[in-house]
GROMACS .gro file of C-alpha atoms in nm:
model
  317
    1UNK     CA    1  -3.220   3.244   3.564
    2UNK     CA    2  -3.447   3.462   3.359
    3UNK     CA    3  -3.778   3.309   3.203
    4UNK     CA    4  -3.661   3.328   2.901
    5UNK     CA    5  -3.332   3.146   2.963
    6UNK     CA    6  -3.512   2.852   3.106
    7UNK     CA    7  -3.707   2.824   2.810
    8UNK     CA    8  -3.470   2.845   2.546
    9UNK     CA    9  -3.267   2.577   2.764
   10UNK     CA   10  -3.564   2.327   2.806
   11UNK     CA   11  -3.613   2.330   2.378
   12UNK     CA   12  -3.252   2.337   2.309
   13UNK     CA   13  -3.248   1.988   2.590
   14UNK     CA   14  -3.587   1.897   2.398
   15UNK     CA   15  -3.446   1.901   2.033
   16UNK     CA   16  -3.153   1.736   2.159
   17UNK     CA   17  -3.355   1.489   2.274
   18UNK     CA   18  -3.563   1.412   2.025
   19UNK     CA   19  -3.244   1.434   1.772
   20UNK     CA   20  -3.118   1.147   1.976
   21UNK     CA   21  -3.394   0.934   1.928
   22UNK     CA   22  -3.307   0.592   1.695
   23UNK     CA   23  -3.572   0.728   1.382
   24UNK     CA   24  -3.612   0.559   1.082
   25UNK     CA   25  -3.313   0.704   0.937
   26UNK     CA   26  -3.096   0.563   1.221
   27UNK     CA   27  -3.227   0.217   1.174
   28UNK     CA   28  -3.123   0.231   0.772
   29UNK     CA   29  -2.780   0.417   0.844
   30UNK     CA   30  -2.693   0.126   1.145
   31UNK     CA   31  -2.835  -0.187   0.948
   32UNK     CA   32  -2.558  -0.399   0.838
   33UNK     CA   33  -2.420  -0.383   0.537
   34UNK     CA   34  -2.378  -0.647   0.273
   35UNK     CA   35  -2.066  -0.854   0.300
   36UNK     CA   36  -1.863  -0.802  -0.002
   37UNK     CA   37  -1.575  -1.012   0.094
   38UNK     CA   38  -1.794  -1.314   0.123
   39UNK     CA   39  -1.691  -1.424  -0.231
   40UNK     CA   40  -1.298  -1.365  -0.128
   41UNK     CA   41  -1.077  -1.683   0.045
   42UNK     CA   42  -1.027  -1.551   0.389
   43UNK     CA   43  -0.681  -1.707   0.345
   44UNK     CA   44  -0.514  -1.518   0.072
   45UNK     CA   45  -0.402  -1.130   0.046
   46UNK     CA   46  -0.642  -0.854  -0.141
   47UNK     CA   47  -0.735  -0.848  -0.391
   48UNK     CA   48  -0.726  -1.191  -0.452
   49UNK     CA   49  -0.838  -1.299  -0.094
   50UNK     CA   50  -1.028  -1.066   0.241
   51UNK     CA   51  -0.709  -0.996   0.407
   52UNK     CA   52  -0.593  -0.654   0.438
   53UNK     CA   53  -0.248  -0.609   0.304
   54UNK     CA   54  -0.038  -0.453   0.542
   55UNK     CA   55   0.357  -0.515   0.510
   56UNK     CA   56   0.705  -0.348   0.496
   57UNK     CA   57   1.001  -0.335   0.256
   58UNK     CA   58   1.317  -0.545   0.323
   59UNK     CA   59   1.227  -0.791   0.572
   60UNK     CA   60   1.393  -1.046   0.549
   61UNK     CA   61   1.524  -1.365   0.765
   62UNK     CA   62   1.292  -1.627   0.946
   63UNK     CA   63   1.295  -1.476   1.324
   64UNK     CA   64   1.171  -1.138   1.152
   65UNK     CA   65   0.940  -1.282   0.952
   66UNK     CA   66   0.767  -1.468   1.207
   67UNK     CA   67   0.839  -1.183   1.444
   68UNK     CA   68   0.647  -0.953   1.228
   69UNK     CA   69   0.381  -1.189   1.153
   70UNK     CA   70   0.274  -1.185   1.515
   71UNK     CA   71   0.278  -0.771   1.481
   72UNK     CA   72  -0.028  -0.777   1.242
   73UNK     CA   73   0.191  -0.775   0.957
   74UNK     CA   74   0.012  -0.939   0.651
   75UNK     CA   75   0.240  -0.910   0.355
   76UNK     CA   76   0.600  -0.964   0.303
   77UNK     CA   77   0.758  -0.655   0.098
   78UNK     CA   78   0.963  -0.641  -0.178
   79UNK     CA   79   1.329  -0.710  -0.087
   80UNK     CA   80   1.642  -0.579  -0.256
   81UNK     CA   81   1.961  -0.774  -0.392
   82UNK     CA   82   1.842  -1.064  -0.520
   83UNK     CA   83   1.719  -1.239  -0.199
   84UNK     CA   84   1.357  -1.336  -0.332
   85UNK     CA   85   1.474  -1.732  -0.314
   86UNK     CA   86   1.533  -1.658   0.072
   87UNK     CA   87   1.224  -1.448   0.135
   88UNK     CA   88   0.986  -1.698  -0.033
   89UNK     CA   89   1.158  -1.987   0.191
   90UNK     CA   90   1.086  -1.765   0.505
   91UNK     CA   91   0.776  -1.685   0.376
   92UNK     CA   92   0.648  -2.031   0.349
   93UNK     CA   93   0.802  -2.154   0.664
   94UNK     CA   94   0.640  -1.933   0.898
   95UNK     CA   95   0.287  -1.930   0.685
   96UNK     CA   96   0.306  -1.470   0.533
   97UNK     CA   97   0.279  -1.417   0.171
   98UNK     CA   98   0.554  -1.224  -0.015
   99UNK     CA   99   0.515  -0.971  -0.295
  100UNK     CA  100   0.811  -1.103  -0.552
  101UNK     CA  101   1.025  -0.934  -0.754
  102UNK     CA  102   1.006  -0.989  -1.146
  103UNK     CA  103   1.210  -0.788  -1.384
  104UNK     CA  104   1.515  -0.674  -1.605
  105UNK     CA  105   1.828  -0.487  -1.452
  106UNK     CA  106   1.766  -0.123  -1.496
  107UNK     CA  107   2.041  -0.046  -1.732
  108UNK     CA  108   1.908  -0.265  -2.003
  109UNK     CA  109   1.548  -0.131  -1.994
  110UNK     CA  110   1.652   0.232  -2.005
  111UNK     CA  111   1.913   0.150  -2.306
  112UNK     CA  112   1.606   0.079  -2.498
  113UNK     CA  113   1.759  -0.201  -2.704
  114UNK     CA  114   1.603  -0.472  -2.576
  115UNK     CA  115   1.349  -0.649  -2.839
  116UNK     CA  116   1.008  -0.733  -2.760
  117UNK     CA  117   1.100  -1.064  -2.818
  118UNK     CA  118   1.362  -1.055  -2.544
  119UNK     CA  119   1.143  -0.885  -2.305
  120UNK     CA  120   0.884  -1.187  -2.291
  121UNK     CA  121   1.128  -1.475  -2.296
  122UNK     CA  122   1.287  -1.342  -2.024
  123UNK     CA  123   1.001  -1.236  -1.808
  124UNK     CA  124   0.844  -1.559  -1.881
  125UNK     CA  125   1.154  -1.775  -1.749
  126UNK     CA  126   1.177  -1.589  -1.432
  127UNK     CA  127   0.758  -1.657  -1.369
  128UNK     CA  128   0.790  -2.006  -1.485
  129UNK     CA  129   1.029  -2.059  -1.184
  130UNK     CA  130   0.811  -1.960  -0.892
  131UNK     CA  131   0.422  -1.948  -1.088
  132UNK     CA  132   0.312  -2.259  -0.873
  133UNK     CA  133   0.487  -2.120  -0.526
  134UNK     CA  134   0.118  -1.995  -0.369
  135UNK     CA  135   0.318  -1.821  -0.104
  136UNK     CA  136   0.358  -1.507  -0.354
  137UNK     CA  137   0.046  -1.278  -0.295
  138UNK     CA  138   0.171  -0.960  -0.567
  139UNK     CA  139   0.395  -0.938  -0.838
  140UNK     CA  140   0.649  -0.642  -0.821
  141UNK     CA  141   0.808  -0.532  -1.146
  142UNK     CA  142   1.188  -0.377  -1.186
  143UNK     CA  143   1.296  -0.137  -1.208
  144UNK     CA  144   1.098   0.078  -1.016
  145UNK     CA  145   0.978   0.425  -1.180
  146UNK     CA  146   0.942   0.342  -1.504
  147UNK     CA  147   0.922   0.685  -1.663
  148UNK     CA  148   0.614   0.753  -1.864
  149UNK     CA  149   0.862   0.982  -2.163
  150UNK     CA  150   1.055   0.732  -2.248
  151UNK     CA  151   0.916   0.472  -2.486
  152UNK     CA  152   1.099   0.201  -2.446
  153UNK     CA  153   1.038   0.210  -2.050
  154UNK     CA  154   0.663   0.228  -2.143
  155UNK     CA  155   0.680  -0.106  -2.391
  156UNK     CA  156   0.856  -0.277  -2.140
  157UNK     CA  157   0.608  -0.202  -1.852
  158UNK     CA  158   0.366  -0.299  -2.083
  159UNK     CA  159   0.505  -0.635  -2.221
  160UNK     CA  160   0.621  -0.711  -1.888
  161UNK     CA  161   0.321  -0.669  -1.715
  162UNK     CA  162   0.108  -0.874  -2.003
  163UNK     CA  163   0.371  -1.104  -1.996
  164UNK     CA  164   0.348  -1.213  -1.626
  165UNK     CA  165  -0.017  -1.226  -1.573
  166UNK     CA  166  -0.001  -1.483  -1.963
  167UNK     CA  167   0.268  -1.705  -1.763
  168UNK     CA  168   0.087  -1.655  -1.404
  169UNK     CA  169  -0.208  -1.936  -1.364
  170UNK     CA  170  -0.327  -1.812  -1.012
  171UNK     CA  171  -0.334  -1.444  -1.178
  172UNK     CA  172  -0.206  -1.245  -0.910
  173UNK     CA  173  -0.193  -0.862  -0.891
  174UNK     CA  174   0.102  -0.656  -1.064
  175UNK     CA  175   0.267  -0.388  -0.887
  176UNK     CA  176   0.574  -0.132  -0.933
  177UNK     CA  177   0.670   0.158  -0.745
  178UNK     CA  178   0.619   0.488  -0.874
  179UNK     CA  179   0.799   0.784  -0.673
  180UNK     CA  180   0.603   1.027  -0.450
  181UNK     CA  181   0.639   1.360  -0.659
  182UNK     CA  182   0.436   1.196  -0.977
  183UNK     CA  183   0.071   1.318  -0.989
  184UNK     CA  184  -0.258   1.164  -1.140
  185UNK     CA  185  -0.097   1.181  -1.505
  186UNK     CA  186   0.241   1.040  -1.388
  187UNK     CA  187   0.087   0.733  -1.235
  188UNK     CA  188  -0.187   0.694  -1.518
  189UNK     CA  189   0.081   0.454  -1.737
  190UNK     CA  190   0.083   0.248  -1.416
  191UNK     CA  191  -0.267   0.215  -1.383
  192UNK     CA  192  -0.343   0.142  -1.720
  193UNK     CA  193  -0.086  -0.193  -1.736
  194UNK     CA  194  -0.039  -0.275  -1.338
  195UNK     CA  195  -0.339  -0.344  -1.087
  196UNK     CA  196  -0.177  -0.195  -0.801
  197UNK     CA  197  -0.137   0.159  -0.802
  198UNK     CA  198   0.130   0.282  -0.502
  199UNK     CA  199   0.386   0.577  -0.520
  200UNK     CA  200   0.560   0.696  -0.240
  201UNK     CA  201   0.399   0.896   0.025
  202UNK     CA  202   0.761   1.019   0.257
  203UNK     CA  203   0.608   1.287   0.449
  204UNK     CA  204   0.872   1.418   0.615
  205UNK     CA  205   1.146   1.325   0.347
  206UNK     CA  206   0.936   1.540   0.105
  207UNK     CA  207   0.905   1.859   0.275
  208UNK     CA  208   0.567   1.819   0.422
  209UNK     CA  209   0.625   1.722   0.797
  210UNK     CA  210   0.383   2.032   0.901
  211UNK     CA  211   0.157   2.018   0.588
  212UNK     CA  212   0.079   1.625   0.652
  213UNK     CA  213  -0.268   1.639   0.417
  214UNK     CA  214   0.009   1.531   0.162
  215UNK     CA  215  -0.108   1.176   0.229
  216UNK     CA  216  -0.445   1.233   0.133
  217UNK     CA  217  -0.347   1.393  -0.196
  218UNK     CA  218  -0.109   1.117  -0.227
  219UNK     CA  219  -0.406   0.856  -0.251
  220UNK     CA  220  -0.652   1.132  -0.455
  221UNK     CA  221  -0.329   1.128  -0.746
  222UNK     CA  222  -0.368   0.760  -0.700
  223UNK     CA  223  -0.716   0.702  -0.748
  224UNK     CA  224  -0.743   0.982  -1.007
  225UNK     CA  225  -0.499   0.779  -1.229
  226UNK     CA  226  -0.729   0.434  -1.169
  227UNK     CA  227  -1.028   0.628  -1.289
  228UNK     CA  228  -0.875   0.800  -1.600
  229UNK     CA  229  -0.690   0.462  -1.675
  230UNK     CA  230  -0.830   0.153  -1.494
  231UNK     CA  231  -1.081   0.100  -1.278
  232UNK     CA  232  -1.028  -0.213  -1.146
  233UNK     CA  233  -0.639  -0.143  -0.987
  234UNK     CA  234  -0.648  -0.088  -0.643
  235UNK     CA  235  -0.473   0.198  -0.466
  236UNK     CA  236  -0.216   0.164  -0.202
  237UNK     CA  237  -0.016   0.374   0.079
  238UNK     CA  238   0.361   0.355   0.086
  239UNK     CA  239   0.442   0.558   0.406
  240UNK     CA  240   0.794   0.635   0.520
  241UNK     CA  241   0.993   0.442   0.785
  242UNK     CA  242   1.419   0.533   0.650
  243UNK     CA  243   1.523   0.886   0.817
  244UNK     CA  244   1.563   0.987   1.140
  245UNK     CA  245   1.397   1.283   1.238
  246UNK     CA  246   1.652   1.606   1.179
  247UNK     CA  247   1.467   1.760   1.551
  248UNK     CA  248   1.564   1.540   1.822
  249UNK     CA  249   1.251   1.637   1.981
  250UNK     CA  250   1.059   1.504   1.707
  251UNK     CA  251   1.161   1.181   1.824
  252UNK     CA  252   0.817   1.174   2.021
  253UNK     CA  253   0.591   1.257   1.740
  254UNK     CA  254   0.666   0.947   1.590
  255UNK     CA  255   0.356   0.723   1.716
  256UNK     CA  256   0.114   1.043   1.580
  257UNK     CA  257   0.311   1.094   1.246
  258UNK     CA  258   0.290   0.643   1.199
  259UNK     CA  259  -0.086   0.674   1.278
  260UNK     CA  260  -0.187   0.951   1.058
  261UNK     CA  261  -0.019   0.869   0.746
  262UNK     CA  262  -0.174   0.539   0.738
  263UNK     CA  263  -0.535   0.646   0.877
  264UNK     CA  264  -0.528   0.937   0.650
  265UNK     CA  265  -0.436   0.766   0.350
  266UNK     CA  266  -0.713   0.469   0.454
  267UNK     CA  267  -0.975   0.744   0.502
  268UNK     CA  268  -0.875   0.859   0.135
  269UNK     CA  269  -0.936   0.575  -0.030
  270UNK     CA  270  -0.598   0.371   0.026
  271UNK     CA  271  -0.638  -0.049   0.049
  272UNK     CA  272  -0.344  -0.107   0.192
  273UNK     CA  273  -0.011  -0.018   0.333
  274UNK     CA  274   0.344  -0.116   0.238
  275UNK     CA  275   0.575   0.077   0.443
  276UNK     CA  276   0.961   0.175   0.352
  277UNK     CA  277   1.112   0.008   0.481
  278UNK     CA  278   1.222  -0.254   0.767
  279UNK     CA  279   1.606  -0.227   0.633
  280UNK     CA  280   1.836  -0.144   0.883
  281UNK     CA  281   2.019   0.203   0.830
  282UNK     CA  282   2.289   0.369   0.961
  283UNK     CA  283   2.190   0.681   1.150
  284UNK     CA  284   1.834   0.595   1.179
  285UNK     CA  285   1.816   0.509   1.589
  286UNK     CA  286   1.421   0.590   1.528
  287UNK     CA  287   1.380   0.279   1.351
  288UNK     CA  288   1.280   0.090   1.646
  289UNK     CA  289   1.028   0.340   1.756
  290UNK     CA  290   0.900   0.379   1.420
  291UNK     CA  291   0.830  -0.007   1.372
  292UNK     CA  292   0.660  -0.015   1.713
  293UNK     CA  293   0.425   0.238   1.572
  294UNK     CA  294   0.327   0.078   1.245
  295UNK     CA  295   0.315  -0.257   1.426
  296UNK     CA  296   0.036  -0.088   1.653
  297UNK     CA  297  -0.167   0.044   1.380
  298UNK     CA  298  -0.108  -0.241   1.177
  299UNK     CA  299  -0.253  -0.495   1.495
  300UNK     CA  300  -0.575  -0.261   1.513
  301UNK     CA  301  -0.650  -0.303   1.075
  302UNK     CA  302  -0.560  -0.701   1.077
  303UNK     CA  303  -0.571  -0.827   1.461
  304UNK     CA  304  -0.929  -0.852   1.654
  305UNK     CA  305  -1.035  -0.478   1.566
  306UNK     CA  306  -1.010  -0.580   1.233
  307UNK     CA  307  -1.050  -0.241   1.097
  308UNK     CA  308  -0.837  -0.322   0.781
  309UNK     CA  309  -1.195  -0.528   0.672
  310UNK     CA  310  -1.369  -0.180   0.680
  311UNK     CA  311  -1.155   0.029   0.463
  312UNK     CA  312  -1.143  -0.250   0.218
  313UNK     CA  313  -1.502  -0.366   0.227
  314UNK     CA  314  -1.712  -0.105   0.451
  315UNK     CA  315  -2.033   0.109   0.292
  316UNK     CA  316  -2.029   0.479   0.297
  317UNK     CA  317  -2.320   0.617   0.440
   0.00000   0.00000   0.00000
């Protein structure tokens, strides 16, 4: 070895060195950080409460609920036809909050003829029923993708929304599902009446199985909406669990696909995951080893890693 070499290799080892070395810098970017959830019941569902909110659509039965409580699963989804009543009984018997489902049938909101008046009583009756039940952590609102051209869907989101948190005393969070394809200004209506902001982020159902950075501009629509329309609603990830996988040999990708959706929607700002959904399907034999992959991600944010506590509180530095 040349001279030279040697020299340039004992002050490339010496820089490294001395780059290593805990400086002042080190000590300010390691000291802990302030704990922002210290103000938040460690018992109840964010935002209200500390925990992260990590759940699926459609589960439903108590041996599934208590099932997935023991996965790391925080948060009951939303369920389909009419089976709130049965949810919130599961719900309470094996100790996991629900999201439940307030709302009109879908044909009489797009008509357009309902009357303000109409609107409220009937949102109000159907909060009335179930305000004191402190097993419901969010409020979701039907139908789902409420279209921001219509009018009438827009006064209804907005008399619906005003309506529930007037009737709710424990004032818990309003949610409704807005379809993946809607950008910042599609979701702003939602962000300016809800306080959860969450459209659908179906990687592979969309087209984007090889262009998966979809998630993060999934979130970025999300959080562009909050800031043009409400800063206080809170952005969430709605990753896809319904279609099997057209390659059989994409089968195997599952675990990586499960675990980047949700880290890279986290990463982008996401504070928390509903995925779609637990429902049983015919020709989806992945479902099994899609489950077992959100179950594992969802043990490392809410079991002893407790990672979920640094997307949702954590410092950037």
């Amino acid at each position: 070895m040349s001279k030279r070499l040697s020299w340039t290799l004992v002050m490339a080892l010496l820089a490294a060195a001395a780059w290593a070395q805990p400086g002042p810098k080190a000590g300010v970017f390691f000291r802990p950080a302030p704990d922002k959830s210290a103000s938040l019941p460690a018992d109840q569902v964010f935002p209200k409460g500390r925990v992260f909110p990590f759940g699926f659509y459609s589960i439903h039965g108590l041996a599934a609920t208590q099932q997935a409580k023991k996965d790391g699963v925080t948060l009951l989804g939303p369920v389909y036809g009419n089976k709130d009543a049965a949810v919130l009984a599961d719900a309470k018997e094996a100790g996991l909050p629900m999201v439940h489902t307030i709302g009109l049938p879908k044909e009489k909101v797009e008509e357009g003829k309902l009357t303000d008046e109409e609107i409220i009583k009937a949102i109000r009756e159907q909060v009335e029923k179930v305000k004191d039940e402190k097993a419901i952590a969010w409020w979701n609102l039907k139908p789902e993708e409420l279209r921001s051209w219509r009018k009438p869907e827009m006064r209804y989101m907005e008399l619906a929304a005003k309506t529930i948190r007037d009737t709710d005393p424990l004032k818990r969070p309003v949610w409704m599902y807005d379809p993946g394809h809607r950008s910042a200004k599609g979701l702003e209506p939602s962000a300016r009446n809800l306080d959860i902001v969450g459209k659908g982020m179906y990687t592979n159902y969309s087209g984007m199985k090889d262009s998966r950075v979809w998630c993060r501009w999934s979130i970025e629509q999300e959080l562009a909406a909050i800031k043009a329309a409400n800063s206080k609603a809170v952005p969430i990830a709605v990753p896809e669990m319904f279609q099997q996988p057209k390659d059989p040999e994409d089968v195997k990708l599952i675990p990586a696909w499960a675990r980047h959706d949700v880290y890279a929607a986290l990463v982008a700002g996401a504070q928390g995951v509903m995925v779609f959904s637990f429902a049983q399907r015919k020709n989806f034999e992945a479902r099994d080893a899609y489950y077992a992959a959100y179950a594992q991600v969802a043990a490392e944010l809410t079991g002893k890693l407790d990672l979920g506590r640094v997307f949702l509180f954590g410092e950037r530095r």
